[in-house]
């Protein structure tokens, strides 16, 4: 089954790039514009992995993860934080709210896929 | 991603940059009102941050470097480390300007002088004490990893001569709460080489005493790979701290493992499920060191309705086609009138609805090209800052009506003339702070840029509260330059208008700012090239105002079709105040040829269009003719004598300048329904040539 990835970023450019890269990698992709939009898409799209930006209007990445983690659901969806800030404090903070991992911007396809593979059950190779 | 795709993404990135820069400028404007509004600060930060993010994706290093530095400084204010003040805001604005320059340079593939960036960076560091190098420049998280994707070609697992690692791994409860999953991790690890997993379930408690949140299973992983230890550890990056992990090259002393047959591996997933049926761990476990999330507020910028990007050429093509449609519709309607179908027939009705639909399509297509003048106004705010700095004057910039929409082309081509007039207002219009103080004015001068729609045109005013035009000096200069004779008696308005004459500069020494080889005459001709007009009004001691009047679109005009001496002409409806029958009104003769019309508001000069354009001599008898009372944007009026009014309709403007040249009194041409060409009259131009001064003179004569 194709892996479903939800990418949340307020920058249109970044959404375009993420969308194209993820689709090229063979995933099914859904895009959201901010944390709140992301929560809505989380319900409607039911992704296998979420990739979220940190700095966003309305609801930022940390807020999104907290809200997503607070939801009752039958499993914990892996959430990767996409960020230009890779300082240890940032990682600690991302982790403390429940992020699964992080991806540094700018990303390339290989890194992105590698990060996704480490957190999402691709179901194929095992 | 294909090359063409990348180009598209690049283009959309720069388009987004425009929006982000606009949002940033809005933020600065907002900060000028409230320096400590944290939402504004967040919005500015996000704008710069997004530009940096996108620039990184396209490898625009200069842009990334500066945006990063800028962002870090903004963050010191955002996080409350330091407080913003007016000076810092000014510095931020300069950085914002520079960021715009960098974006523009990157877009064109140019390089900017790095010294500009360096100087601003130094200023930022001094002002905010931020050291961006402290928290960043560490992007080593995802060093490219040599992945062994060729899983089919790995050697047998048990070959002792293989290179590889023996890994002991045990998960902590938090690992699951973070959305990580050992099974998935092991699957990913498999990409590095041949993997053999052994589970140690000795510690697993019986079901009835099982603690759901702990994971008592440990795993021993035997990985045969060429990858480095760093690469292997990298695979565990996300779970670091959530597990106990030991990585040892094969052959070194092994960690104690309780062996279990490999047959158990497929059941790993089941074991996992058994161990923690509730994957979402209790919140307390997750939340201990959680910093307070940023306040969640509603979107601070108005969200745009869904938009699509369209190639401008496509829109242009559509506009041209709509123009053709309008012409064809006119032709069709003319042919049908000639056939003279009975009223209420299908043909007549069909034509009516066709007309309506065509006009709606036209309106819709025009609206596509319309865009608010706001981005242009924002660019002007930068011009104001730079001009103020260059002249050491203090200037407040105010804008009014920035959401007024104008055709994109008009907006673009207006940038240069506006820039010139704003520089002019600051350089020549405003006095220096001491002068102003001496006159009892606030030391800070004000330049106001406003836009508004008025009767199918857009009016843009650039006004200042400076000293006004020094008419004595202007007159003197004009005489010196041989533009007027010494005896010439000019009204104040006429003197002001001398400023638009080619080669005129009201300043004796060419200043740094205005000495760019262009005068107001150039700005004026650019505006006229757009089918616009510019006028000046000035009150000594209180300031000067330049008023620009422009067509909303360059393509279509609502016009009255008239006939003069068998020639068909179009007069723009927007200029026409009323139409009159000479029989019923009072016309006075002045001198040999002059005639004026008296109506409610006074005396208005009468101009015979037939005579003006040389179609025929002036008609002595006006009884069988019609008079169009037209008004200029400046409020001056005149009465145009025509032979007959035929119709009122939308006409497609075809530029006369582009195809032929400028003709006084004519603004453009159009194609009529029968295929003939008709000229479009420019009432403004006619009034300017024959208008106000004459009226005031006549007024005097009549009264005296």
mmCIF file of N, CA and C in Angstrom, chain B residues 479-524:
data_model
loop_
_atom_site.group_PDB
_atom_site.id
_atom_site.type_symbol
_atom_site.label_atom_id
_atom_site.label_comp_id
_atom_site.label_asym_id
_atom_site.label_seq_id
_atom_site.Cartn_x
_atom_site.Cartn_y
_atom_site.Cartn_z
ATOM 1 N N UNK B 479 12.378 82.538 -17.081
ATOM 2 C CA UNK B 479 12.828 83.656 -17.924
ATOM 3 C C UNK B 479 14.289 83.447 -18.303
ATOM 4 N N UNK B 480 15.109 83.084 -17.290
ATOM 5 C CA UNK B 480 16.535 82.848 -17.542
ATOM 6 C C UNK B 480 16.744 81.796 -18.618
ATOM 7 N N UNK B 481 15.893 80.776 -18.590
ATOM 8 C CA UNK B 481 16.077 79.681 -19.543
ATOM 9 C C UNK B 481 15.340 79.917 -20.842
ATOM 10 N N UNK B 482 14.780 81.090 -20.967
ATOM 11 C CA UNK B 482 14.131 81.443 -22.227
ATOM 12 C C UNK B 482 12.831 80.695 -22.453
ATOM 13 N N UNK B 483 12.231 80.208 -21.393
ATOM 14 C CA UNK B 483 10.976 79.469 -21.552
ATOM 15 C C UNK B 483 9.791 80.425 -21.653
ATOM 16 N N UNK B 484 9.893 81.570 -20.966
ATOM 17 C CA UNK B 484 8.856 82.596 -21.091
ATOM 18 C C UNK B 484 9.537 83.951 -21.252
ATOM 19 N N UNK B 485 8.781 84.894 -21.770
ATOM 20 C CA UNK B 485 9.369 86.226 -21.911
ATOM 21 C C UNK B 485 9.215 86.973 -20.593
ATOM 22 N N UNK B 486 10.038 88.010 -20.447
ATOM 23 C CA UNK B 486 10.050 88.743 -19.184
ATOM 24 C C UNK B 486 8.710 89.423 -18.904
ATOM 25 N N UNK B 487 8.023 89.739 -19.989
ATOM 26 C CA UNK B 487 6.776 90.494 -19.809
ATOM 27 C C UNK B 487 5.587 89.566 -19.546
ATOM 28 N N UNK B 488 5.787 88.284 -19.785
ATOM 29 C CA UNK B 488 4.655 87.370 -19.705
ATOM 30 C C UNK B 488 3.941 87.476 -18.359
ATOM 31 N N UNK B 489 2.639 87.582 -18.436
ATOM 32 C CA UNK B 489 1.875 87.600 -17.194
ATOM 33 C C UNK B 489 1.244 86.218 -17.019
ATOM 34 N N UNK B 490 1.636 85.561 -15.991
ATOM 35 C CA UNK B 490 1.160 84.189 -15.799
ATOM 36 C C UNK B 490 0.375 84.072 -14.496
ATOM 37 N N UNK B 491 -0.663 83.286 -14.582
ATOM 38 C CA UNK B 491 -1.419 83.020 -13.354
ATOM 39 C C UNK B 491 -0.596 82.077 -12.482
ATOM 40 N N UNK B 492 -0.880 82.035 -11.168
ATOM 41 C CA UNK B 492 -0.131 81.113 -10.302
ATOM 42 C C UNK B 492 -0.127 79.693 -10.849
ATOM 43 N N UNK B 493 -1.296 79.225 -11.334
ATOM 44 C CA UNK B 493 -1.375 77.857 -11.847
ATOM 45 C C UNK B 493 -0.472 77.685 -13.058
ATOM 46 N N UNK B 494 -0.400 78.692 -13.887
ATOM 47 C CA UNK B 494 0.461 78.602 -15.073
ATOM 48 C C UNK B 494 1.929 78.544 -14.678
ATOM 49 N N UNK B 495 2.272 79.305 -13.653
ATOM 50 C CA UNK B 495 3.663 79.268 -13.180
ATOM 51 C C UNK B 495 3.991 77.866 -12.660
ATOM 52 N N UNK B 496 3.073 77.304 -11.867
ATOM 53 C CA UNK B 496 3.304 75.958 -11.341
ATOM 54 C C UNK B 496 3.518 74.959 -12.480
ATOM 55 N N UNK B 497 2.746 75.162 -13.544
ATOM 56 C CA UNK B 497 2.832 74.225 -14.661
ATOM 57 C C UNK B 497 4.149 74.323 -15.428
ATOM 58 N N UNK B 498 4.882 75.433 -15.207
ATOM 59 C CA UNK B 498 6.190 75.561 -15.860
ATOM 60 C C UNK B 498 7.115 74.427 -15.414
ATOM 61 N N UNK B 499 6.851 73.903 -14.226
ATOM 62 C CA UNK B 499 7.708 72.837 -13.697
ATOM 63 C C UNK B 499 7.727 71.615 -14.618
ATOM 64 N N UNK B 500 6.658 71.461 -15.392
ATOM 65 C CA UNK B 500 6.582 70.281 -16.269
ATOM 66 C C UNK B 500 7.296 70.503 -17.598
ATOM 67 N N UNK B 501 7.780 71.720 -17.813
ATOM 68 C CA UNK B 501 8.440 71.972 -19.104
ATOM 69 C C UNK B 501 9.767 71.230 -19.180
ATOM 70 N N UNK B 502 10.074 70.717 -20.373
ATOM 71 C CA UNK B 502 11.327 69.968 -20.516
ATOM 72 C C UNK B 502 12.522 70.813 -20.093
ATOM 73 N N UNK B 503 13.402 70.208 -19.355
ATOM 74 C CA UNK B 503 14.639 70.876 -18.995
ATOM 75 C C UNK B 503 14.521 71.813 -17.810
ATOM 76 N N UNK B 504 13.336 71.889 -17.240
ATOM 77 C CA UNK B 504 13.185 72.788 -16.107
ATOM 78 C C UNK B 504 13.530 72.089 -14.804
ATOM 79 N N UNK B 505 14.324 72.748 -13.989
ATOM 80 C CA UNK B 505 14.557 72.214 -12.657
ATOM 81 C C UNK B 505 14.484 73.388 -11.709
ATOM 82 N N UNK B 506 13.687 73.248 -10.665
ATOM 83 C CA UNK B 506 13.469 74.392 -9.792
ATOM 84 C C UNK B 506 14.614 74.578 -8.805
ATOM 85 N N UNK B 507 15.522 73.655 -8.813
ATOM 86 C CA UNK B 507 16.634 73.793 -7.877
ATOM 87 C C UNK B 507 17.863 74.289 -8.637
ATOM 88 N N UNK B 508 18.557 75.231 -8.059
ATOM 89 C CA UNK B 508 19.705 75.797 -8.783
ATOM 90 C C UNK B 508 20.812 74.771 -8.944
ATOM 91 N N UNK B 509 21.271 74.266 -7.804
ATOM 92 C CA UNK B 509 22.295 73.242 -7.934
ATOM 93 C C UNK B 509 21.577 71.898 -8.058
ATOM 94 N N UNK B 510 22.101 71.115 -8.937
ATOM 95 C CA UNK B 510 21.515 69.781 -9.071
ATOM 96 C C UNK B 510 21.917 68.979 -7.848
ATOM 97 N N UNK B 511 20.969 68.511 -7.124
ATOM 98 C CA UNK B 511 21.304 67.789 -5.900
ATOM 99 C C UNK B 511 21.588 66.325 -6.216
ATOM 100 N N UNK B 512 22.175 65.678 -5.250
ATOM 101 C CA UNK B 512 22.495 64.253 -5.354
ATOM 102 C C UNK B 512 21.273 63.474 -5.809
ATOM 103 N N UNK B 513 20.136 63.892 -5.266
ATOM 104 C CA UNK B 513 18.918 63.116 -5.439
ATOM 105 C C UNK B 513 18.227 63.371 -6.774
ATOM 106 N N UNK B 514 18.113 64.641 -7.117
ATOM 107 C CA UNK B 514 17.336 64.945 -8.313
ATOM 108 C C UNK B 514 18.215 64.930 -9.559
ATOM 109 N N UNK B 515 19.526 64.916 -9.338
ATOM 110 C CA UNK B 515 20.418 65.017 -10.483
ATOM 111 C C UNK B 515 20.540 63.721 -11.253
ATOM 112 N N UNK B 516 19.453 63.124 -11.595
ATOM 113 C CA UNK B 516 19.518 61.862 -12.299
ATOM 114 C C UNK B 516 19.165 62.037 -13.760
ATOM 115 N N UNK B 517 19.205 63.258 -14.204
ATOM 116 C CA UNK B 517 19.007 63.493 -15.624
ATOM 117 C C UNK B 517 17.556 63.448 -16.067
ATOM 118 N N UNK B 518 16.649 63.290 -15.155
ATOM 119 C CA UNK B 518 15.249 63.353 -15.554
ATOM 120 C C UNK B 518 14.540 64.463 -14.804
ATOM 121 N N UNK B 519 13.606 65.054 -15.467
ATOM 122 C CA UNK B 519 12.830 66.092 -14.818
ATOM 123 C C UNK B 519 11.386 65.657 -14.737
ATOM 124 N N UNK B 520 10.570 66.561 -14.242
ATOM 125 C CA UNK B 520 9.151 66.255 -14.155
ATOM 126 C C UNK B 520 8.554 66.029 -15.543
ATOM 127 N N UNK B 521 9.207 66.624 -16.547
ATOM 128 C CA UNK B 521 8.667 66.457 -17.902
ATOM 129 C C UNK B 521 8.695 64.994 -18.330
ATOM 130 N N UNK B 522 9.754 64.282 -17.881
ATOM 131 C CA UNK B 522 9.847 62.862 -18.240
ATOM 132 C C UNK B 522 8.753 62.070 -17.522
ATOM 133 N N UNK B 523 8.587 62.371 -16.240
ATOM 134 C CA UNK B 523 7.539 61.695 -15.478
ATOM 135 C C UNK B 523 6.185 61.946 -16.125
ATOM 136 N N UNK B 524 5.996 63.186 -16.551
ATOM 137 C CA UNK B 524 4.722 63.541 -17.155
ATOM 138 C C UNK B 524 4.489 62.784 -18.458
#
